[in-house]
mmCIF file of C-alpha atoms in Angstrom:
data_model
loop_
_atom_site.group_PDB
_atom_site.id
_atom_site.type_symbol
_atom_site.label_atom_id
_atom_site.label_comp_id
_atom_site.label_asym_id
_atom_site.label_seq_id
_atom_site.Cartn_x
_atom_site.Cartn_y
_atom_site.Cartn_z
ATOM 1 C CA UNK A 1 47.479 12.862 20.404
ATOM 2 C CA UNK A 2 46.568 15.979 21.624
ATOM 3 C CA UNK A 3 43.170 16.575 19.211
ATOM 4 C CA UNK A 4 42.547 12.787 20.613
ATOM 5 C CA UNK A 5 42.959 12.828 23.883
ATOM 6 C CA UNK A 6 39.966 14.840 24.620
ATOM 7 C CA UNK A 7 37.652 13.167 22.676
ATOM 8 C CA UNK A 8 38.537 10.383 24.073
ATOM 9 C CA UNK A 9 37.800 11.486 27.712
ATOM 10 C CA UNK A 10 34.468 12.811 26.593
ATOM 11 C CA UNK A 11 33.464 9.191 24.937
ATOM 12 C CA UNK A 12 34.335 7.844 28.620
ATOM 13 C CA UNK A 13 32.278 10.280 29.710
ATOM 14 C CA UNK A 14 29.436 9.971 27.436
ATOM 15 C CA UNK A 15 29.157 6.250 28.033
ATOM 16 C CA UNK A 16 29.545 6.389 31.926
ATOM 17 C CA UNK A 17 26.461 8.287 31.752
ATOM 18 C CA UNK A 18 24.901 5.612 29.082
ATOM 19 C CA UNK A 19 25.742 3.057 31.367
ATOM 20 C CA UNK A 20 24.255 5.505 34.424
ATOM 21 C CA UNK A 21 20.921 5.810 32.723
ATOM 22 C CA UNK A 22 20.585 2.567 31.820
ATOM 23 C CA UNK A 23 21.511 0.523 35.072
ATOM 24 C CA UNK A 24 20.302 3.134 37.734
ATOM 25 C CA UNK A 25 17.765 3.919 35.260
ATOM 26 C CA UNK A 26 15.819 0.463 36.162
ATOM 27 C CA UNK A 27 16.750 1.023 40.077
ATOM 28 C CA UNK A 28 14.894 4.728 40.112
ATOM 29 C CA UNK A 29 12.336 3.264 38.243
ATOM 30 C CA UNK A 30 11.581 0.206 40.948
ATOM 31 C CA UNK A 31 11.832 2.817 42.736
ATOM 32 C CA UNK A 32 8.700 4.639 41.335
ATOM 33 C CA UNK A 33 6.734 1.521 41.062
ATOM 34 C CA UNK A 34 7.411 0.492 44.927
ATOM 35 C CA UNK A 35 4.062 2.089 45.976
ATOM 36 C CA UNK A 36 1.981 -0.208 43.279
ATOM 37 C CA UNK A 37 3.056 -3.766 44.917
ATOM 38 C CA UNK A 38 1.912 -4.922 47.891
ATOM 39 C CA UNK A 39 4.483 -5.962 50.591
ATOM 40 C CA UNK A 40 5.740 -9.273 49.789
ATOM 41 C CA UNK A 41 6.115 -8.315 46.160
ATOM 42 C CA UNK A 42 8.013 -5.117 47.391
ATOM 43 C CA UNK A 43 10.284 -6.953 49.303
ATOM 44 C CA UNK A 44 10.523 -9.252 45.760
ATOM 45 C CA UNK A 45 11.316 -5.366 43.867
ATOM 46 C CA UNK A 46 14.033 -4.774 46.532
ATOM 47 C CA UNK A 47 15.754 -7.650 46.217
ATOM 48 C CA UNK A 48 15.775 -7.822 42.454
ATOM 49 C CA UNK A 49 18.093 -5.039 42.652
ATOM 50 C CA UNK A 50 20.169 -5.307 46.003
ATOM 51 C CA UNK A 51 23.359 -6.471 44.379
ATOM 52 C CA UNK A 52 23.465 -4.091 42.028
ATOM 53 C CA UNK A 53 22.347 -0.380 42.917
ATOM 54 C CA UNK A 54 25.263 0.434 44.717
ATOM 55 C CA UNK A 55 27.673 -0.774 41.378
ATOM 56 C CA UNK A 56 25.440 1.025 39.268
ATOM 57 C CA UNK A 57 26.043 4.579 40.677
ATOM 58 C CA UNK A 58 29.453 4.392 40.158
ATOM 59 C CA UNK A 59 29.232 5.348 36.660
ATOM 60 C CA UNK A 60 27.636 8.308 37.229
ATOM 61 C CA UNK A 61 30.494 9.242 40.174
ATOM 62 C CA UNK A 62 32.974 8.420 37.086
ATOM 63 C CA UNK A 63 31.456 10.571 34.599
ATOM 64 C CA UNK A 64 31.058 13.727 36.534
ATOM 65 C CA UNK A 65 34.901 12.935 37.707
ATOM 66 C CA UNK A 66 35.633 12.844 34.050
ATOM 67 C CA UNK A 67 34.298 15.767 33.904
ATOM 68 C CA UNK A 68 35.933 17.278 36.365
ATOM 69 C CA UNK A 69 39.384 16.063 35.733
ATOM 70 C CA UNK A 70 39.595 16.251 31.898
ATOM 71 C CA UNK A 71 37.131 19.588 31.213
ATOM 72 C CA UNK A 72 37.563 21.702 34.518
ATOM 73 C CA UNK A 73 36.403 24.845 33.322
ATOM 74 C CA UNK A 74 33.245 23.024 31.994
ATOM 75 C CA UNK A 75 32.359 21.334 35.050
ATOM 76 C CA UNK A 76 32.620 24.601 36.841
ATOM 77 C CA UNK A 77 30.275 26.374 34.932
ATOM 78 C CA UNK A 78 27.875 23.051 34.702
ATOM 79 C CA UNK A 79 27.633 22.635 38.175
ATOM 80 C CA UNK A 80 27.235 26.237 38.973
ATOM 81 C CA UNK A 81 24.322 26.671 36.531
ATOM 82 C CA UNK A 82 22.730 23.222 37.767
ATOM 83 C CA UNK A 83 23.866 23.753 41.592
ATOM 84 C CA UNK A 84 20.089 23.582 42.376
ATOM 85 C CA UNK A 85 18.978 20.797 40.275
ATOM 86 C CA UNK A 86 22.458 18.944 41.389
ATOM 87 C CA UNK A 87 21.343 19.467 45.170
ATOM 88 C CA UNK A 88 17.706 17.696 44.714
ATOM 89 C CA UNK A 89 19.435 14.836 43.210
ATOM 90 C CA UNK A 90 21.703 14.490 45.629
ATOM 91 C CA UNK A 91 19.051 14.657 48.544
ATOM 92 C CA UNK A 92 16.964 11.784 46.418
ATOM 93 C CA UNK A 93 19.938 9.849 45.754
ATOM 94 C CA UNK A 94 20.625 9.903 49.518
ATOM 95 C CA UNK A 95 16.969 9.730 51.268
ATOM 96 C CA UNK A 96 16.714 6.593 48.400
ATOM 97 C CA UNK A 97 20.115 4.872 50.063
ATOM 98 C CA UNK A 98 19.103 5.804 53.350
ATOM 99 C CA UNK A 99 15.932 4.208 52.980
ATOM 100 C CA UNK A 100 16.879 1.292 51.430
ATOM 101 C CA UNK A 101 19.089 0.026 54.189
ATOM 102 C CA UNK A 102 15.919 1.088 57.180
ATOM 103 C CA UNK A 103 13.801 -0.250 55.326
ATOM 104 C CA UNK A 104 14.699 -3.820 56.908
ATOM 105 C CA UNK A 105 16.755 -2.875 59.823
ATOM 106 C CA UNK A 106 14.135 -0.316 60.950
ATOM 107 C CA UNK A 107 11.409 -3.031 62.046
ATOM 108 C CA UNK A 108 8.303 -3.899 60.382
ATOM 109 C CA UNK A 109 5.927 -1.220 62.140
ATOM 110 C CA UNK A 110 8.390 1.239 60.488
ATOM 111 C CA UNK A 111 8.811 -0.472 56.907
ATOM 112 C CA UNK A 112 5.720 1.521 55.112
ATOM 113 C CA UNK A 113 6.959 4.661 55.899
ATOM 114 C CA UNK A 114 10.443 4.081 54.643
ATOM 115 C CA UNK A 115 8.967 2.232 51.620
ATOM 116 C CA UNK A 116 7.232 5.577 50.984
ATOM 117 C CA UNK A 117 10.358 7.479 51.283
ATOM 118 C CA UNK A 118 12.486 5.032 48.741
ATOM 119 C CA UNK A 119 9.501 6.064 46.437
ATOM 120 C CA UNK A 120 9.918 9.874 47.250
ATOM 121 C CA UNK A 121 13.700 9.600 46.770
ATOM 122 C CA UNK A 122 13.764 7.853 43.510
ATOM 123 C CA UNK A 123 11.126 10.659 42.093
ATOM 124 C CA UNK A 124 12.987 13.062 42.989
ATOM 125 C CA UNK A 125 16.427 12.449 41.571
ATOM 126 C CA UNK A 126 14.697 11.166 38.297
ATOM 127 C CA UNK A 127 13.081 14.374 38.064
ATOM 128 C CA UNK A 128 16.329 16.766 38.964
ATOM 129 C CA UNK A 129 18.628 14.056 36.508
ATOM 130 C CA UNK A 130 15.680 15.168 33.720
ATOM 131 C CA UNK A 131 15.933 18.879 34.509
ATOM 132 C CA UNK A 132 19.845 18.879 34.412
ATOM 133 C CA UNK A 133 19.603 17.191 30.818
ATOM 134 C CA UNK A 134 17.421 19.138 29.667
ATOM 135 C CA UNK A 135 18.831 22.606 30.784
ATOM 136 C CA UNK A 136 22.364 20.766 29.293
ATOM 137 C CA UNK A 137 20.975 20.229 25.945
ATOM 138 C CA UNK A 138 19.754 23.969 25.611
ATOM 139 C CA UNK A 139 23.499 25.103 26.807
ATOM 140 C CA UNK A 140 22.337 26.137 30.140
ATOM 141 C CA UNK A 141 20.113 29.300 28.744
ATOM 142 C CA UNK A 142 17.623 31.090 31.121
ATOM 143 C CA UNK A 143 14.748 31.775 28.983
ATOM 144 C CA UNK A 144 10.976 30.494 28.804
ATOM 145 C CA UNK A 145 11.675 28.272 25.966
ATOM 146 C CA UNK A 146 14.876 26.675 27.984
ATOM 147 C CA UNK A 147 12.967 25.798 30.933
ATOM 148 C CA UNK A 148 9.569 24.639 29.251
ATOM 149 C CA UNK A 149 12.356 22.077 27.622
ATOM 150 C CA UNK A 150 14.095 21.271 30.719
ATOM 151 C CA UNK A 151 10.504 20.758 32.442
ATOM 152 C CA UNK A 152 9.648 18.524 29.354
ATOM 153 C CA UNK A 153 12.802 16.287 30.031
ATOM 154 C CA UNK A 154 11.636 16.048 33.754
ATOM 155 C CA UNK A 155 8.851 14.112 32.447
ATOM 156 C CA UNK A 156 10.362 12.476 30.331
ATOM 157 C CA UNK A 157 13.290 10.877 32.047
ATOM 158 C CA UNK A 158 10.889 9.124 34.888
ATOM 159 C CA UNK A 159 8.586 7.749 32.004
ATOM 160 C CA UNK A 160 11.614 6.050 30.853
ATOM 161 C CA UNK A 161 13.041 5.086 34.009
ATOM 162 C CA UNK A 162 9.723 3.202 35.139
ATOM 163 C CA UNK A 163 10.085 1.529 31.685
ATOM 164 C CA UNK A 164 13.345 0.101 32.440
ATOM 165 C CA UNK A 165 12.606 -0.964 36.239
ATOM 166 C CA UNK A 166 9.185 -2.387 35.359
ATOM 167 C CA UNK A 167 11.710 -4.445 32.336
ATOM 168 C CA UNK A 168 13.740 -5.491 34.891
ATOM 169 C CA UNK A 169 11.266 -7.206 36.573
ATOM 170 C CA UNK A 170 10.360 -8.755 33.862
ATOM 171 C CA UNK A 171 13.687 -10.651 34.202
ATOM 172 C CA UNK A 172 14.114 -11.634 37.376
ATOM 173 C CA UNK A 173 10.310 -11.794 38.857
ATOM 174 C CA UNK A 174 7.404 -14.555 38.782
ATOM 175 C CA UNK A 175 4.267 -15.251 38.938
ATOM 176 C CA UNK A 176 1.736 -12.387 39.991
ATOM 177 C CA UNK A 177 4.624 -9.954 40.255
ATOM 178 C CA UNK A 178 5.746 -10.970 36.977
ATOM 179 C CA UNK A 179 2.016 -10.129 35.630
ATOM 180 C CA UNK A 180 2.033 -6.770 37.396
ATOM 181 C CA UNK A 181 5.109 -5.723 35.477
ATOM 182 C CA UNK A 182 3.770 -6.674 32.003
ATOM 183 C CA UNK A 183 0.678 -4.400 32.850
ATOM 184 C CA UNK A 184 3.405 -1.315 34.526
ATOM 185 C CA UNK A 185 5.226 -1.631 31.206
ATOM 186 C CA UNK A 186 1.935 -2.042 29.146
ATOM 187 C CA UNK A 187 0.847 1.390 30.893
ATOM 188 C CA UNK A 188 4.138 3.474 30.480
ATOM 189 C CA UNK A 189 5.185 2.418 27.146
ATOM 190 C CA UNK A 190 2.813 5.248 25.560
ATOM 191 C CA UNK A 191 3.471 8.015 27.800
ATOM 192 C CA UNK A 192 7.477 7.181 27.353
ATOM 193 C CA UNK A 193 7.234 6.907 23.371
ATOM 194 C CA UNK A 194 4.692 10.367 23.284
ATOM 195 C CA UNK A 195 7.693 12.054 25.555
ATOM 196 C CA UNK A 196 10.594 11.236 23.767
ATOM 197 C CA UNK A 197 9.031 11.716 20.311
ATOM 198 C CA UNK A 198 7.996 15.452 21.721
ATOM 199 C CA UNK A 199 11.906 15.689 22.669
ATOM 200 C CA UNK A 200 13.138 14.802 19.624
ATOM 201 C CA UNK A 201 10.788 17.642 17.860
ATOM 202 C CA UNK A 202 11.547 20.184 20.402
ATOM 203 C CA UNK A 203 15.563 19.633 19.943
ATOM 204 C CA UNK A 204 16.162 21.225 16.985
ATOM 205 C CA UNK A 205 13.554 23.702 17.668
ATOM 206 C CA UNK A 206 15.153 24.854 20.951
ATOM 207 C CA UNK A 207 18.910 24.968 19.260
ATOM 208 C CA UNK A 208 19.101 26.182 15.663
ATOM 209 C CA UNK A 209 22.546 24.441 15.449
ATOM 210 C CA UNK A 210 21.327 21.389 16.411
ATOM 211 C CA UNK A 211 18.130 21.612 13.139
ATOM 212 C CA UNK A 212 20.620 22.676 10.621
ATOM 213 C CA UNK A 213 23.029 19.527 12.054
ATOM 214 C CA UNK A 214 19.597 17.096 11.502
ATOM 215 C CA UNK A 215 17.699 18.849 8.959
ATOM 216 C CA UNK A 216 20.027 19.476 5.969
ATOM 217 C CA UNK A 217 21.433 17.168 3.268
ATOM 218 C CA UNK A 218 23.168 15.020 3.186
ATOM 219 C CA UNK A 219 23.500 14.385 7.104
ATOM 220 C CA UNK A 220 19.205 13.671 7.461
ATOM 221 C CA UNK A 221 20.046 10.986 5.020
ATOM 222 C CA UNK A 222 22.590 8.892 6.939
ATOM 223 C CA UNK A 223 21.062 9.963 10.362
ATOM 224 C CA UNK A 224 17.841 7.916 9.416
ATOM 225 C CA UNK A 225 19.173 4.733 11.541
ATOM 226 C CA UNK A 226 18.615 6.399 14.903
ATOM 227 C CA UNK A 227 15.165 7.565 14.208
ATOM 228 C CA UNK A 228 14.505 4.298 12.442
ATOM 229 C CA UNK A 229 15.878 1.851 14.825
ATOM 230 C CA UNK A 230 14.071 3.835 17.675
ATOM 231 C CA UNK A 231 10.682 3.130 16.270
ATOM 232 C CA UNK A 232 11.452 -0.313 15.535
ATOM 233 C CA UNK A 233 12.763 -0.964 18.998
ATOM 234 C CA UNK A 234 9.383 0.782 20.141
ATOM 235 C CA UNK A 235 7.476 -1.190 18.298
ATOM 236 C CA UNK A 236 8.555 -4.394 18.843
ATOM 237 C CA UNK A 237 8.569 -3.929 23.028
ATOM 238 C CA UNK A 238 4.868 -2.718 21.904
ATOM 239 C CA UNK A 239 4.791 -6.193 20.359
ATOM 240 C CA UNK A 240 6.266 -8.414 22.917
ATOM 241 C CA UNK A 241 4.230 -7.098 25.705
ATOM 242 C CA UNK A 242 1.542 -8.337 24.037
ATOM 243 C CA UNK A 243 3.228 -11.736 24.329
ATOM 244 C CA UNK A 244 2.682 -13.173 27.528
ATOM 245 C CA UNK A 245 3.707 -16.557 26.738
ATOM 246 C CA UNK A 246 7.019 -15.554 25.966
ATOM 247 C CA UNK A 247 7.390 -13.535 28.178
ATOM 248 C CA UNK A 248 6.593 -16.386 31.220
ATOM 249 C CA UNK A 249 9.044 -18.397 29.203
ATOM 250 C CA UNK A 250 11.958 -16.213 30.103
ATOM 251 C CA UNK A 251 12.244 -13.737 27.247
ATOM 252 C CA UNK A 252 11.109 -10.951 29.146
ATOM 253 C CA UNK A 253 15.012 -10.078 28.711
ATOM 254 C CA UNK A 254 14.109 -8.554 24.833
ATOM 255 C CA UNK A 255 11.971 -5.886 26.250
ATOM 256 C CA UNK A 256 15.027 -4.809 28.390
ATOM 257 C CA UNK A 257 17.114 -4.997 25.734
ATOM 258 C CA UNK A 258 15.020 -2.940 23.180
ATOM 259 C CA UNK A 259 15.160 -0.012 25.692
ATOM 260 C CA UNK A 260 18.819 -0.314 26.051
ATOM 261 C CA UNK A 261 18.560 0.142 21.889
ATOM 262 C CA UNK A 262 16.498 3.023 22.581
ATOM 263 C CA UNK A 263 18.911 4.714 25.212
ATOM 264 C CA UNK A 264 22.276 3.873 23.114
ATOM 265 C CA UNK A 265 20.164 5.481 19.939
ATOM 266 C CA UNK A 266 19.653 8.847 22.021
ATOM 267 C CA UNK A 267 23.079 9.038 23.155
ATOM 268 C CA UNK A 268 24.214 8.596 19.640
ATOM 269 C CA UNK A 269 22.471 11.610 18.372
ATOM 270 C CA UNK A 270 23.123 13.988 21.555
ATOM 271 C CA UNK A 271 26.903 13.426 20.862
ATOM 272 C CA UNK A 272 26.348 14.005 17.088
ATOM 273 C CA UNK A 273 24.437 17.327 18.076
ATOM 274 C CA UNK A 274 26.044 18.793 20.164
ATOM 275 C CA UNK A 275 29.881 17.664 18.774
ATOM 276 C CA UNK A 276 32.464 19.825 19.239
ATOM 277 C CA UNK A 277 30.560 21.706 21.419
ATOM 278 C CA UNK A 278 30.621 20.401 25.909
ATOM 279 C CA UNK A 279 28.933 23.276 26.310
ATOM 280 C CA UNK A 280 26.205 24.126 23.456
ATOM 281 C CA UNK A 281 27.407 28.019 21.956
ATOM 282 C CA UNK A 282 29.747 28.172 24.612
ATOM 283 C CA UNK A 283 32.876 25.616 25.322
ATOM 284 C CA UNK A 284 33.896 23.532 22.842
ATOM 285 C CA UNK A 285 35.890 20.210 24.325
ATOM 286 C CA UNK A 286 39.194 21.204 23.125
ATOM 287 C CA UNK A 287 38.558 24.826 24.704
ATOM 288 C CA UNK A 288 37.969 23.395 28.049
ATOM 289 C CA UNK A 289 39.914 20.501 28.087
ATOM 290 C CA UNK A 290 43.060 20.085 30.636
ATOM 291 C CA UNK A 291 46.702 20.670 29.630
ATOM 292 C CA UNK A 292 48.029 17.760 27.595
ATOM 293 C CA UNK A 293 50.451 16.332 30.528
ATOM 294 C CA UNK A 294 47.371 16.240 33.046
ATOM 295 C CA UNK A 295 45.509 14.519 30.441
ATOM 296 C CA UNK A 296 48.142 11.912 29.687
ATOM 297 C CA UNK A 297 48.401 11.338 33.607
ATOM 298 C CA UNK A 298 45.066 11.028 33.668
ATOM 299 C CA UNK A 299 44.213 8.361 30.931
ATOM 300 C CA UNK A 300 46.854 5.769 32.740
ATOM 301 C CA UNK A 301 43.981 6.155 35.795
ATOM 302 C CA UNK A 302 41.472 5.852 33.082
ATOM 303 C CA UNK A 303 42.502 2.858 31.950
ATOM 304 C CA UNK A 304 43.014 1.636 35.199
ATOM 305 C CA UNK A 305 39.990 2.192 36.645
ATOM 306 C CA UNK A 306 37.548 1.480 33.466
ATOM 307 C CA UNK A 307 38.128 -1.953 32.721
ATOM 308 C CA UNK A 308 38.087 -2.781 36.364
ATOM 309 C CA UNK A 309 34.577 -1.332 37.050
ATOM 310 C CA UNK A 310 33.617 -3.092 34.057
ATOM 311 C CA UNK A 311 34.935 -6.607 35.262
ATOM 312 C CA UNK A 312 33.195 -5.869 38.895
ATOM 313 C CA UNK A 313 29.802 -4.984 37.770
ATOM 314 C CA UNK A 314 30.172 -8.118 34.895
ATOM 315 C CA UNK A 315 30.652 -10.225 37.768
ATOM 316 C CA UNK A 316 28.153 -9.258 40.052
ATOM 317 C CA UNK A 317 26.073 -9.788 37.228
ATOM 318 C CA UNK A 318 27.317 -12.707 36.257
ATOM 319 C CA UNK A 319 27.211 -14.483 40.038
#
């Protein structure tokens, strides 16, 4: 139990942030498209994700608690090396809640600017949520090559994230709105396929660990699934946008769904590269992981608390 228990609490937290990038991932990304629409159709963006943005920042408030609970001395020196990055989000995340809620109770001669500032704070914790992955994934180095990667995952992250929200809307818009998101998605598929191909090549350049983990036989062998699945999934979004009848016919769902593929394909492979390591070349998980008893304690909250935020946000999507 003890060589499980932490690998356990790192899965939870390895799919709370899945589940973070995936669900916020399409809020930040309406976000980003706000300034595109005109009014009516903003107010149509809004509301295609007022029950939900709230729900879907709780997984990111349980993985960093994870973090914090099971792998102290990890999130210590995490949050200390990302303390600025961290900060930015924060201020996004808040300005983008903020302005949310003024947005309507704020008055209509006030609505554009706080429209503007829902855009400004969903920018800006995309881009600081890029920077703090990418500055993870080189183990929190300081040199040129670290940061030119962590600025390259601050591009990419948004690319994605207007993916997913322009995906959404292809689910639960209409008519000229429903148009406009075919063309947003039409527009950032590219840019979003040329980033995260140019992260995948700078990975194993930036961490030699990480090549020889990818790169050598027989692990490039049974690793081809990710890579392959990836392009198919890219390919066949490529494919369906094309497809406007099905997409007015309600299957605008797929395109959602492919990026999900996408997201859960990434994941896979961070977790394979960076395994055992929480901390690349520094802190393993069993290195930094709490005393058994505090773990133990700690997975009856787990399994508490899990399944219920899973039945919550099922039902709010369900209703």
């Amino acid at each position: 139990m003890d060589f499980w228990l932490p690998i356990i609490f790192v899965s939870v937290m390895g799919i709370a942030l899945l589940a973070y990038v995936i669900l916020d991932g399409y809020d930040l990304g309406i976000g980003m498209l706000l300034p595109l629409a005109n009014e009516k159709e903003k107010d149509s963006m809004i509301a295609a994700i007022g029950p939900f943005w709230d729900a879907n920042e709780t997984w990111i408030v349980l993985g960093i608690g994870v973090l914090l609970i099971a792998f102290p001395q990890a999130h210590g020196i995490v949050l200390t090396s990302l303390y600025i990055p961290v900060t930015i989000m924060l201020f996004g995340l808040i300005l983008r809640g903020v302005a949310f809620d003024f947005r309507v109770k704020a008055g209509d001669n006030k609505r554009k600017l706080w429209n503007q500032l829902f855009f400004v704070g969903s920018l800006t914790a995309s881009v600081a949520q890029g920077w703090m992955l990418g500055d993870y994934i080189t183990g929190l180095g300081d040199g040129l090559i670290n940061t030119l990667f962590a600025l390259l995952i601050a591009i990419t992250l948004p690319a994605l994230y207007v993916m997913l929200g322009a995906s959404w809307l292809l689910i639960k818009s209409s008519d000229e709105l429903l148009n406009k998101a075919v063309r947003w998605a039409r527009v950032a598929l590219l840019p979003m396929g040329i980033a995260l191909l140019l992260v995948s090549i700078a990975t194993p350049i930036v961490s030699t660990e990480i090549a020889e983990k990818w790169f050598t036989l027989p692990n490039a062998i049974g690793l081809l699934p990710i890579p392959l699945t990836c392009g198919f999934c890219f390919l066949g979004i490529g494919w369906m946008l094309g497809r406007n009848d099905l997409i007015h016919d309600g299957h605008g769902w797929v395109v959602f769904a492919g990026l999900a593929v996408i997201c859960l394909m990434a994941a896979l492979g961070l977790a394979y590269s960076i395994y055992p390591w929480i901390i690349l070349g520094q802190l393993t998980i069993f290195e930094s992981a709490s005393a058994t008893a505090s773990l133990e304690f700690a997975l009856v909250g787990v399994l508490l608390t899990v399944p219920m935020i899973v039945a919550y946000t099922l039902f709010v999507y369900w209703i």
